[in-house]
Amino acid sequence: MKIWVPMDSAAKALGSDEVAEAIRIEAEKRGVEVELVRNGTRGMIWLEPLVEVETPEGRMAFGPMSPADVPALFEETHPKALGLTEELDWMKRQTRLTFARCGVTDPLSLAEYEANGGLAGLRRALDMSGEQIVDEVKLSGLRGRGGAGFPTGIKWDTVRMAHADRKYIVCNADEGDSGTFADRMIIEGDPFCLIEGMAIAGIGCGAVQGYVYLRSEYPDAIAVLTRAIEIAREVGVLGDSVLGSGKTFDMEVRTGAGAYVCGEETSLLNSLEGKRGVVRAKPPLPALEGAFGKPTVVNNVISLATVPVIFEKGAEHYAHFGLGRSKGTIPLQIAGNVRHGGLFETAFGMSLGQIVEDLGGGTASGRAVKAVQVGGPLGAYLSPDQFDTPFGYEEFDGQGALIGHAGLVVFDDTADMLGMARFAMEFCAVESCGKCTPCRIGAVRGVETLDRIAAGDAAAIPLLTDLCETMKDGSLCALGGFTPYPVMSALRLFPEEFGAVKEAAE
Amino acid sequence: MRHSNPTPDEIRALIDAELHREGPLLPILHAIQHAYDHVPEMALPLIAEALNLTRAEVHGVMSFYHDFRKAPAGRHVVKICRAEACQSMGANALSQAVLDKLGLDWGGTTADGSVTVEPVYCLGLCACAPAAMVDGKLIGRADAARLAAELEGAA
Ligand code: FES
């Protein structure tokens, strides 16, 4: 009997270790031989711990499981049987390209990785020139999934063409945005995919060393990826001669140290070099002068983990998904006060309302949705009035919002929007690197101004608006520059909570 | 329980083990904190010497990052997520209840040295909020009773 129990952090946080242990004990008691695989998560977090059992028809899902539900797994029927995993609505409706293997395979089995399409992309890339590799990425239309949406191929080309004795591929795994967990999920559930993507990037751009800057808040992801890199090195996927090609690429995990601003690429590079994680002014672009002063590709986890499938299936296959200039798929992360929270990979273009109401099933509390914050702590709040907006870079821009790393946090009608605006400023003040004044001082003034407004001083509202303009225009990076998004959107959507008379705010 | 008063040689050994890396300062600070639950003051000049930096530079780096502690934390560390997704599921009330019960402020340690409560901004458990961590064990859909039970189990 083969049984899968996820070892993803979210599954563990909901008790999957205890369920796995109960299965071991129960199997022994019954004298049943069980092959227990600890897989990644399928992304249906509301069903975790989600246990799967192999049957002649396919993998059968059970969840959410508790240790008390385990004995029935060995019986004819089970009250928590959900049917075949692949037939579940949530699974069937997805286009899983980047996350194709996540939750399916044993994350640390390279054999299973290969049996499910892994390494095919790298093998193909090894037969191509650097220029061909970069062209393939350009053709796919892949844009940075970290938030800015910059075309990945163009970045790679700049590094490829730069002359230097050493170049780097740096993976930004400092996934600090609330509501996002796609990076964590793929690193824990399919780490070889990131390794393969980085190797392709390295070979395409002529870089021999990669670093994954991974936040310290993700200890499980650090452990899984570190182990996966060791395995890849042992069998020659990494090292002096990648898959026997004679080309070199190796990589290392670097642990962050709890500074949100290090998700900004230039702060990240400073941190990697062992400096304070302050933002660098651009130019020079990191592509020309990045890590240790050398040409460096800095890409997000999901961008890099999407590279293998682009090479395996071809750029055109990838590019035919999507909407307008937002090509391919995006892993939506549905979080917060929502009934069905989890990760759903789909082509761009679904409407916000469909995501929240249809996929997410509305709020967990059963109350009305009040607002959805998209794109992390620097993303705008959107109200149900904007639910028609299709999920795409340009479409969200048109609403004064951003999709960022595609995390969506749902709030019900009890949310205190003035409080959320204050939190945004407070967070910016705590996490500001201190390099530029609009962010460092502006955020502190923002908290004070919101406190005045909370105390009933409506005259402070224009001051807040003004301050937000200054932060937006004058900050060096997205931390100070985008904090006004949540603040101003909260004010615009819910002026009455800021004590403003409706027409004054409109 | 690991001891928290290392000798200079013990620190030097940890430093040396990381020196082969490019940009070794953060790995060194992590290694020391991992071994002694904080980065003792006496380590700073040793690091500075090994990396050819000033002591002020090392201090500047260490103090920039929230992770590094100047003194050991309590025997148990509770981290509660304060970020938005967790707030949407009642994280503010949860942390208030925990802090009030222990008579602490964020970052504080109980008088008997048993518990430290720290804020964290997102553990990547935003789809099963509110989230917390007790001595490295992750807890989703946390509530005050569950955290208290974890602490009791860990005591
Ligand atoms: S916001 Fe709390 S875990 Fe992500």
XYZ file of C-alpha atoms and ligand atoms in Angstrom:
665
model
C 0.000 0.000 0.000
C 1.455 3.348 -1.052
C 0.446 6.468 0.859
C 1.459 10.092 0.396
C 1.461 12.571 3.290
C 2.767 16.065 2.513
C 5.802 17.466 4.293
C 5.073 20.986 3.096
C 5.278 23.554 5.917
C 1.594 24.427 5.681
C 0.605 20.760 5.846
C 2.921 20.294 8.806
C 1.480 23.359 10.499
C -1.897 21.649 10.227
C -0.659 18.360 11.638
C 0.664 16.240 8.748
C 3.600 14.898 10.790
C 1.188 13.573 13.402
C -0.942 11.996 10.669
C 2.119 10.340 9.107
C 3.103 8.943 12.476
C -0.416 7.633 13.074
C -0.302 5.875 9.696
C 2.970 4.179 10.594
C 1.582 2.959 13.912
C -1.730 1.814 12.448
C -0.029 -0.057 9.614
C 2.197 -1.855 12.045
C -0.736 -2.748 14.251
C -2.559 -4.245 11.291
C 0.518 -5.872 9.854
C 0.054 -3.999 6.572
C 3.109 -3.065 4.582
C 2.951 0.651 3.785
C 5.247 2.685 1.597
C 4.923 6.167 3.051
C 6.030 9.025 0.796
C 6.347 12.554 2.104
C 5.429 14.700 -0.889
C 4.927 18.418 -1.406
C 1.463 19.908 -1.211
C -1.053 19.915 -4.040
C -1.892 23.431 -2.931
C -5.366 22.807 -1.512
C -4.404 24.121 1.881
C -7.935 23.980 3.274
C -7.842 20.197 2.769
C -4.469 19.731 4.451
C -3.301 17.419 5.776
C -4.342 15.823 2.483
C -3.468 12.151 2.399
C -3.384 10.194 -0.858
C -3.631 6.445 -1.255
C -2.635 4.562 -4.408
C -5.478 2.633 -6.028
C -5.820 0.924 -9.412
C -7.850 3.956 -10.587
C -5.252 6.468 -9.448
C -4.402 8.427 -6.331
C -7.347 8.756 -3.987
C -7.485 11.864 -1.767
C -8.604 12.095 1.850
C -8.748 15.271 3.847
C -8.480 17.232 5.954
C -7.082 14.346 7.963
C -6.396 14.071 11.660
C -4.716 11.152 13.452
C -8.181 9.964 14.524
C -9.164 9.586 10.861
C -6.242 7.265 10.117
C -7.652 3.797 11.052
C -10.504 4.196 8.545
C -7.938 4.549 5.751
C -7.499 0.799 6.053
C -11.257 0.149 5.862
C -13.673 -0.033 2.938
C -15.092 3.459 3.188
C -13.837 6.674 4.680
C -15.889 9.686 5.773
C -13.222 12.047 4.433
C -12.763 10.427 1.029
C -12.688 13.111 -1.647
C -12.270 10.995 -4.767
C -9.382 10.887 -7.203
C -7.026 13.798 -6.615
C -6.702 14.615 -10.301
C -10.481 14.719 -10.656
C -10.998 17.297 -7.916
C -12.428 20.508 -9.314
C -9.500 22.600 -7.995
C -6.982 20.355 -9.745
C -8.879 19.866 -12.995
C -9.329 23.568 -13.617
C -5.645 24.416 -13.343
C -2.940 24.672 -15.946
C -0.056 23.300 -13.986
C 3.147 24.050 -15.837
C 5.515 25.390 -13.185
C 3.881 23.352 -10.435
C 3.310 20.201 -12.508
C 5.255 17.968 -10.147
C 4.573 19.769 -6.881
C 2.644 17.445 -4.582
C 2.976 14.590 -7.062
C 6.534 13.426 -6.508
C 8.869 12.869 -3.598
C 10.677 16.244 -3.583
C 14.077 14.684 -2.973
C 13.843 11.843 -5.466
C 15.805 12.809 -8.547
C 14.607 9.600 -10.231
C 10.962 10.649 -9.822
C 11.881 14.128 -10.969
C 13.306 12.767 -14.206
C 10.467 10.311 -14.690
C 8.086 13.288 -14.646
C 9.795 15.432 -17.254
C 12.615 16.789 -15.108
C 16.035 17.497 -16.661
C 14.637 17.296 -20.208
C 14.822 21.091 -20.422
C 18.399 21.221 -19.186
C 19.448 18.505 -21.648
C 17.925 20.481 -24.488
C 19.586 23.700 -23.293
C 22.981 22.008 -23.152
C 22.752 21.456 -26.915
C 22.041 25.121 -27.558
C 24.278 28.178 -27.679
C 23.940 30.895 -25.042
C 22.214 33.079 -27.571
C 19.724 30.364 -28.478
C 18.950 29.773 -24.822
C 18.249 33.444 -24.215
C 16.164 33.676 -27.394
C 14.033 30.776 -26.225
C 13.294 32.596 -22.974
C 12.511 35.809 -24.870
C 10.152 33.922 -27.151
C 8.292 32.434 -24.203
C 7.327 35.926 -23.076
C 8.261 35.066 -19.501
C 8.233 38.135 -17.260
C 9.681 38.411 -13.781
C 7.247 36.794 -11.400
C 8.654 38.651 -8.403
C 6.477 41.654 -8.976
C 8.008 44.072 -11.446
C 7.137 41.949 -14.476
C 10.326 42.760 -16.393
C 10.969 40.468 -19.387
C 13.279 37.714 -18.158
C 14.968 37.106 -21.518
C 16.099 40.713 -21.865
C 17.681 40.637 -18.424
C 19.487 37.406 -19.302
C 20.721 38.859 -22.566
C 22.320 41.833 -20.835
C 24.243 39.492 -18.568
C 25.111 37.142 -21.406
C 26.633 39.932 -23.457
C 28.515 41.551 -20.565
C 32.246 40.878 -20.506
C 33.513 39.695 -17.158
C 35.662 36.998 -15.615
C 32.807 35.905 -13.395
C 29.034 36.188 -13.534
C 26.306 35.118 -11.145
C 22.769 33.812 -11.138
C 21.047 34.987 -7.986
C 17.657 33.653 -7.075
C 15.546 35.957 -4.981
C 13.786 33.638 -2.545
C 13.202 36.342 0.026
C 9.466 35.877 -0.272
C 8.442 38.311 2.438
C 5.085 39.426 1.106
C 2.115 38.515 3.210
C -0.254 36.322 1.253
C 2.454 34.728 -0.873
C 3.870 31.261 -0.477
C 4.463 30.027 -4.026
C 8.250 30.183 -3.641
C 8.147 28.251 -0.404
C 5.785 25.692 -1.836
C 7.848 24.927 -4.924
C 11.155 24.856 -3.062
C 9.712 22.427 -0.531
C 7.740 20.446 -3.092
C 9.957 20.375 -6.201
C 13.411 21.791 -5.414
C 15.130 20.223 -8.431
C 12.965 22.370 -10.657
C 14.579 25.524 -9.266
C 18.017 23.948 -9.504
C 17.418 23.025 -13.140
C 16.143 26.507 -13.959
C 19.203 28.106 -12.415
C 21.517 25.751 -14.251
C 19.893 26.677 -17.560
C 20.233 30.364 -16.674
C 23.878 29.878 -15.759
C 24.710 28.035 -18.955
C 22.782 30.531 -21.078
C 24.445 33.585 -19.561
C 27.896 32.130 -18.952
C 27.645 32.216 -15.158
C 29.238 29.397 -13.173
C 27.936 30.212 -9.722
C 24.421 30.581 -8.393
C 23.077 31.745 -5.055
C 19.609 31.279 -3.661
C 18.930 33.983 -1.107
C 16.289 32.300 1.024
C 14.543 33.957 3.941
C 15.276 32.617 7.407
C 11.545 32.422 8.133
C 11.472 29.332 5.871
C 13.635 26.780 7.705
C 11.988 23.798 5.999
C 12.592 25.218 2.549
C 16.234 25.870 3.451
C 16.680 22.278 4.587
C 14.997 20.747 1.525
C 16.848 22.898 -1.004
C 20.207 22.411 0.698
C 19.721 18.655 0.554
C 18.533 18.773 -3.065
C 21.650 20.714 -4.089
C 23.832 18.077 -2.432
C 22.029 15.319 -4.313
C 22.303 17.216 -7.603
C 26.014 17.649 -7.023
C 26.523 13.979 -6.160
C 25.083 12.843 -9.476
C 26.639 15.561 -11.607
C 23.602 17.739 -12.339
C 25.651 20.477 -10.696
C 29.408 20.842 -10.655
C 32.332 21.026 -13.032
C 30.596 19.226 -15.854
C 26.828 19.619 -15.790
C 25.348 16.309 -17.009
C 28.696 15.494 -18.554
C 28.608 18.514 -20.889
C 31.920 19.961 -19.758
C 30.057 23.135 -18.710
C 30.288 24.275 -15.104
C 27.535 25.416 -12.800
C 27.196 25.152 -9.044
C 25.043 26.841 -6.477
C 24.588 27.529 -2.792
C 21.792 28.519 -0.430
C 22.251 31.741 1.525
C 19.993 32.403 4.480
C 18.476 35.847 4.917
C 18.256 37.399 8.336
C 14.782 38.800 8.727
C 14.947 42.018 6.735
C 11.959 42.508 4.431
C 13.777 45.070 2.312
C 16.225 42.380 1.168
C 13.509 41.234 -1.217
C 14.503 44.323 -3.218
C 17.179 43.099 -5.586
C 19.912 45.604 -4.804
C 19.462 45.235 -1.021
C 19.575 41.509 -1.522
C 22.900 41.816 -3.328
C 24.356 43.925 -0.527
C 23.149 41.385 1.989
C 24.638 38.533 -0.023
C 27.955 40.341 0.018
C 27.762 40.570 3.803
C 26.748 44.207 4.044
C 23.773 46.002 5.522
C 20.828 45.326 3.245
C 20.469 48.900 2.036
C 19.162 49.714 -1.386
C 21.619 50.656 -4.126
C 20.821 53.417 -6.555
C 20.383 52.217 -10.150
C 22.282 52.498 -12.484
C 24.428 50.512 -12.515
C 21.992 47.741 -13.269
C 22.675 44.498 -11.401
C 22.834 42.850 -14.821
C 26.065 44.765 -15.362
C 27.316 45.320 -11.819
C 25.523 42.991 -9.464
C 26.815 40.526 -6.897
C 30.417 41.276 -5.918
C 30.461 43.892 -8.668
C 29.972 41.316 -11.429
C 27.205 40.913 -14.025
C 24.332 39.169 -12.288
C 20.939 37.806 -13.173
C 18.585 38.380 -10.250
C 15.376 36.442 -10.778
C 12.523 35.367 -8.596
C 12.031 31.695 -7.673
C 8.949 31.234 -9.824
C 10.591 32.826 -12.867
C 13.544 30.452 -12.587
C 11.408 27.423 -11.737
C 9.353 28.094 -14.868
C 12.406 27.930 -17.125
C 12.647 24.106 -17.183
C 9.125 23.634 -18.541
C 9.732 26.294 -21.188
C 12.721 24.298 -22.421
C 11.006 20.949 -22.014
C 7.846 21.867 -23.906
C 9.142 24.745 -26.017
C 8.713 28.508 -25.761
C 5.669 28.581 -28.041
C 3.823 26.081 -25.945
C 4.333 28.303 -22.922
C 3.521 31.551 -24.700
C 0.190 30.378 -26.029
C -1.259 30.584 -22.521
C -2.153 33.960 -21.100
C -3.642 37.305 -21.883
C -2.147 40.076 -24.016
C 1.375 40.797 -22.875
C 0.920 38.673 -19.734
C 1.991 35.363 -21.190
C 1.977 31.925 -19.663
C 0.635 30.979 -16.288
C 0.700 32.525 -12.855
C 0.442 30.726 -9.524
C -2.348 32.526 -7.702
C -2.017 32.354 -3.953
C -5.367 32.750 -2.290
C -5.019 33.589 1.372
C -6.364 35.364 4.400
C -10.019 35.204 5.337
C -11.060 32.790 2.621
C -12.783 29.417 2.644
C -10.601 27.669 0.123
C -7.112 29.019 0.531
C -4.246 27.674 -1.502
C -2.275 27.854 -4.698
C -3.940 27.725 -8.098
C -1.823 27.913 -11.237
C -3.655 29.244 -14.233
C -3.235 31.299 -17.369
C -3.496 35.051 -16.840
C -6.899 36.537 -17.407
C -9.255 35.198 -14.759
C -11.255 37.958 -13.123
C -10.552 38.958 -9.557
C -14.115 38.122 -8.573
C -13.863 34.637 -10.025
C -10.688 34.060 -8.056
C -12.114 35.236 -4.755
C -15.684 33.990 -4.967
C -15.480 30.991 -7.234
C -12.059 29.506 -6.427
C -11.742 30.901 -2.939
C -15.359 30.227 -2.071
C -15.778 33.619 -0.370
C -14.684 34.342 3.172
C -13.830 31.775 5.823
C -16.004 33.645 8.295
C -18.994 33.468 5.963
C -19.358 37.264 6.064
C -19.263 39.591 3.072
C -15.937 40.326 1.364
C -14.865 43.847 2.126
C -11.516 44.132 0.382
C -8.789 42.096 -1.251
C -5.171 43.122 -1.022
C -3.270 41.912 -4.051
C 0.506 41.748 -4.305
C 1.633 41.794 -0.697
C 2.027 44.594 1.830
C 2.874 47.063 -0.935
C -0.147 46.128 -3.025
C -3.401 48.041 -3.262
C -6.697 47.028 -1.722
C -9.438 46.326 -4.217
C -13.128 46.265 -3.415
C -15.831 43.957 -4.774
C -16.702 46.813 -7.187
C -13.467 45.990 -8.999
C -14.096 42.249 -9.198
C -14.402 42.393 -13.007
C -10.716 43.238 -13.387
C -8.890 40.475 -15.277
C -5.726 39.189 -13.639
C -2.890 40.650 -15.715
C -0.040 43.136 -15.276
C -1.522 45.905 -17.438
C -5.109 45.319 -16.311
C -4.201 45.759 -12.649
C -2.067 48.772 -13.420
C -5.172 50.315 -14.954
C -6.911 49.996 -11.581
C -4.068 51.705 -9.708
C -3.079 48.291 -8.373
C -0.398 45.704 -8.962
C -0.311 41.937 -9.062
C 3.114 41.681 -7.461
C 3.879 38.085 -6.613
C 0.217 37.170 -7.187
C -0.779 36.769 -3.567
C -4.371 37.695 -2.728
C -5.414 38.392 0.842
C -9.141 38.464 1.476
C -10.714 40.526 4.262
C -14.285 40.289 5.495
C -16.469 43.217 6.466
C -15.064 43.406 9.995
C -11.694 44.626 8.665
C -10.541 47.963 10.047
C -9.206 49.711 6.962
C -7.751 52.703 8.773
C -5.940 50.187 10.951
C -4.668 48.376 7.861
C -3.440 51.650 6.362
C -1.646 52.424 9.603
C -0.115 48.954 9.605
C 1.238 49.521 6.089
C 3.018 52.678 7.236
C 4.205 51.036 10.454
C 5.603 48.084 8.526
C 7.410 50.426 6.150
C 8.879 52.315 9.124
C 10.096 49.091 10.764
C 11.529 47.644 7.577
C 12.923 50.758 5.898
C 16.608 50.355 5.141
C 17.138 54.015 5.934
C 18.878 54.994 2.734
C 16.323 57.480 1.432
C 14.420 60.082 3.415
C 10.918 59.771 1.915
C 10.747 56.175 3.079
C 12.656 56.433 6.353
C 10.984 59.583 7.666
C 7.849 59.481 5.548
C 6.666 56.191 6.990
C 7.059 57.448 10.558
C 5.138 60.615 9.702
C 2.561 58.434 7.987
C 1.869 56.531 11.192
C 1.547 59.797 13.126
C -0.757 61.306 10.530
C -2.997 58.246 10.521
C -3.153 58.429 14.301
C -4.338 62.035 14.005
C -6.977 60.959 11.522
C -8.046 58.133 13.827
C -8.405 60.684 16.617
C -10.903 62.571 14.476
C -8.713 65.155 12.778
C -10.071 65.013 9.219
C -7.871 67.971 8.295
C -4.908 65.602 8.356
C -6.255 63.702 5.343
C -4.824 66.066 2.697
C -1.530 65.841 4.560
C -1.598 62.067 4.238
C -2.334 62.310 0.521
C 0.540 64.715 0.113
C 2.912 62.535 2.065
C 1.974 59.538 -0.048
C 2.750 61.493 -3.223
C 6.185 62.359 -1.854
C 6.935 58.783 -0.870
C 5.767 57.500 -4.226
C 7.853 59.922 -6.266
C 10.875 60.280 -4.042
C 11.690 56.825 -2.695
C 14.575 54.810 -4.062
C 12.822 51.452 -4.087
C 9.430 49.806 -3.941
C 9.231 49.744 -0.146
C 8.788 53.493 0.236
C 7.496 53.918 -3.278
C 4.649 51.420 -3.060
C 3.565 51.699 0.584
C 1.213 54.473 -0.603
C -0.708 51.885 -2.658
C -2.402 50.139 0.277
C -2.744 53.407 2.184
C -4.292 55.451 -0.600
C -6.482 52.638 -1.868
C -7.910 52.133 1.615
C -8.622 55.851 1.833
C -10.153 55.968 -1.640
C -12.374 52.927 -1.127
C -13.433 53.542 2.460
C -13.294 57.321 3.071
C -15.929 57.079 5.797
C -13.546 55.024 7.927
C -11.069 57.874 7.778
C -13.744 60.284 8.962
C -13.816 61.980 5.580
C -17.060 63.287 4.183
C -17.643 61.289 1.019
C -17.324 64.098 -1.524
C -14.145 65.442 0.089
C -12.303 62.248 -0.639
C -13.715 61.786 -4.109
C 20.840 23.263 26.795
C 23.735 24.756 24.860
C 26.067 26.987 26.826
C 26.070 30.680 26.036
C 29.553 31.777 27.029
C 31.868 30.717 24.234
C 35.628 31.120 24.328
C 37.438 33.128 21.640
C 38.757 29.897 20.169
C 35.290 28.441 19.847
C 34.177 31.565 18.002
C 37.270 31.524 15.796
C 36.543 27.943 14.802
C 33.049 28.931 13.686
C 34.419 31.891 11.735
C 37.080 29.790 10.027
C 34.532 27.254 8.867
C 32.757 29.930 6.794
C 35.750 31.847 5.456
C 35.900 29.945 2.179
C 32.611 31.497 1.095
C 32.129 34.624 -0.968
C 30.601 37.244 1.334
C 30.971 35.193 4.519
C 29.691 37.712 7.080
C 26.051 36.655 7.251
C 26.902 32.947 7.283
C 29.310 33.649 10.175
C 26.698 35.548 12.170
C 24.167 32.785 11.543
C 26.628 30.101 12.627
C 27.416 31.884 15.869
C 23.785 32.602 16.642
C 22.899 29.016 15.822
C 25.500 27.750 18.281
C 24.900 30.197 21.119
C 21.396 31.505 20.500
C 22.848 35.020 20.208
C 25.907 36.795 18.871
C 27.961 37.733 21.911
C 29.671 41.110 22.013
C 33.079 39.448 22.295
C 32.596 37.858 18.865
C 32.499 41.165 17.010
C 36.222 42.068 17.187
C 37.100 38.491 16.230
C 34.883 38.656 13.160
C 36.219 42.100 12.293
C 39.766 40.822 12.461
C 39.069 37.779 10.315
C 37.291 39.782 7.607
C 39.503 42.847 7.747
C 36.592 45.069 8.721
C 36.187 47.556 11.530
C 34.263 46.498 14.567
C 31.757 49.246 13.808
C 31.133 47.756 10.381
C 30.413 44.336 11.840
C 28.150 45.881 14.423
C 26.418 47.874 11.707
C 25.652 44.746 9.734
C 24.546 42.724 12.722
C 22.193 45.407 14.004
C 20.616 45.889 10.569
C 19.020 42.437 10.621
C 16.140 41.516 12.921
C 17.362 37.935 13.328
C 20.549 38.526 15.280
C 20.249 38.789 19.047
C 22.675 40.487 21.430
C 21.519 38.294 24.316
C 20.024 34.808 24.387
C 16.245 34.544 24.166
C 14.097 32.711 26.685
C 14.140 28.925 26.775
C 11.154 28.902 24.455
C 10.554 31.292 21.613
C 7.064 31.986 20.329
C 6.838 33.823 17.038
C 3.466 35.135 15.997
C 2.812 36.405 12.498
C 1.650 40.000 12.401
C 1.285 40.378 8.643
C -1.890 41.108 6.701
C -3.209 37.622 5.888
C -2.899 36.653 9.525
C -4.515 39.910 10.611
C -7.495 39.102 8.392
C -7.959 35.993 10.547
C -7.603 37.627 13.927
C -3.851 37.716 14.510
C -4.065 41.010 16.384
C -6.419 39.599 19.011
C -4.362 36.415 19.216
C -1.076 38.175 19.834
C -2.683 40.554 22.312
C -4.069 37.601 24.273
C -0.709 35.832 24.331
C 1.244 38.939 25.281
C -1.265 39.900 27.984
C -1.274 36.452 29.495
C 2.498 36.441 29.769
C 2.656 40.101 30.734
C 4.995 40.889 27.857
C 5.547 43.336 25.060
C 6.835 42.271 21.631
C 10.368 40.982 21.982
C 10.049 40.584 25.749
C 11.051 37.596 27.854
C 9.211 36.426 30.953
C 10.959 37.133 34.280
C 11.783 33.456 34.805
C 13.484 33.352 31.403
C 11.136 30.703 30.066
C 9.380 32.403 27.143
C 10.227 35.093 24.593
C 7.533 36.366 22.228
C 8.655 37.836 18.932
C 6.790 39.212 15.949
C 7.338 37.693 12.543
C 6.124 39.058 9.236
C 4.794 36.089 7.285
C 5.741 32.459 7.662
C 4.281 31.528 4.278
C 1.268 29.974 6.006
C -1.083 32.692 4.805
C -3.686 30.199 3.556
C -4.053 28.716 7.045
C -3.822 31.901 9.074
C -3.196 32.969 11.758
C 0.249 31.423 11.907
C 2.762 30.983 14.679
C 5.916 29.115 15.494
C 6.826 27.640 18.873
C 10.496 26.636 19.110
C 10.636 25.995 15.400
C 7.352 24.075 15.218
C 4.885 25.668 12.819
C 1.263 26.114 13.783
C -1.499 27.004 11.361
C -4.946 28.305 12.351
C -3.384 29.107 15.685
C -5.343 30.167 18.719
C -4.262 31.130 22.222
C -5.207 27.766 23.729
C -3.203 25.876 21.119
C -0.123 28.039 21.689
C -0.414 27.579 25.448
C -0.674 23.805 24.978
C 2.415 23.777 22.732
C 4.363 25.739 25.320
C 3.286 23.372 28.056
C 4.302 20.389 25.948
C 7.678 21.971 25.301
C 8.362 22.948 28.920
S 0.755 36.557 6.597
Fe 1.003 35.327 8.338
S 1.875 33.607 7.462
Fe 1.787 34.898 5.759
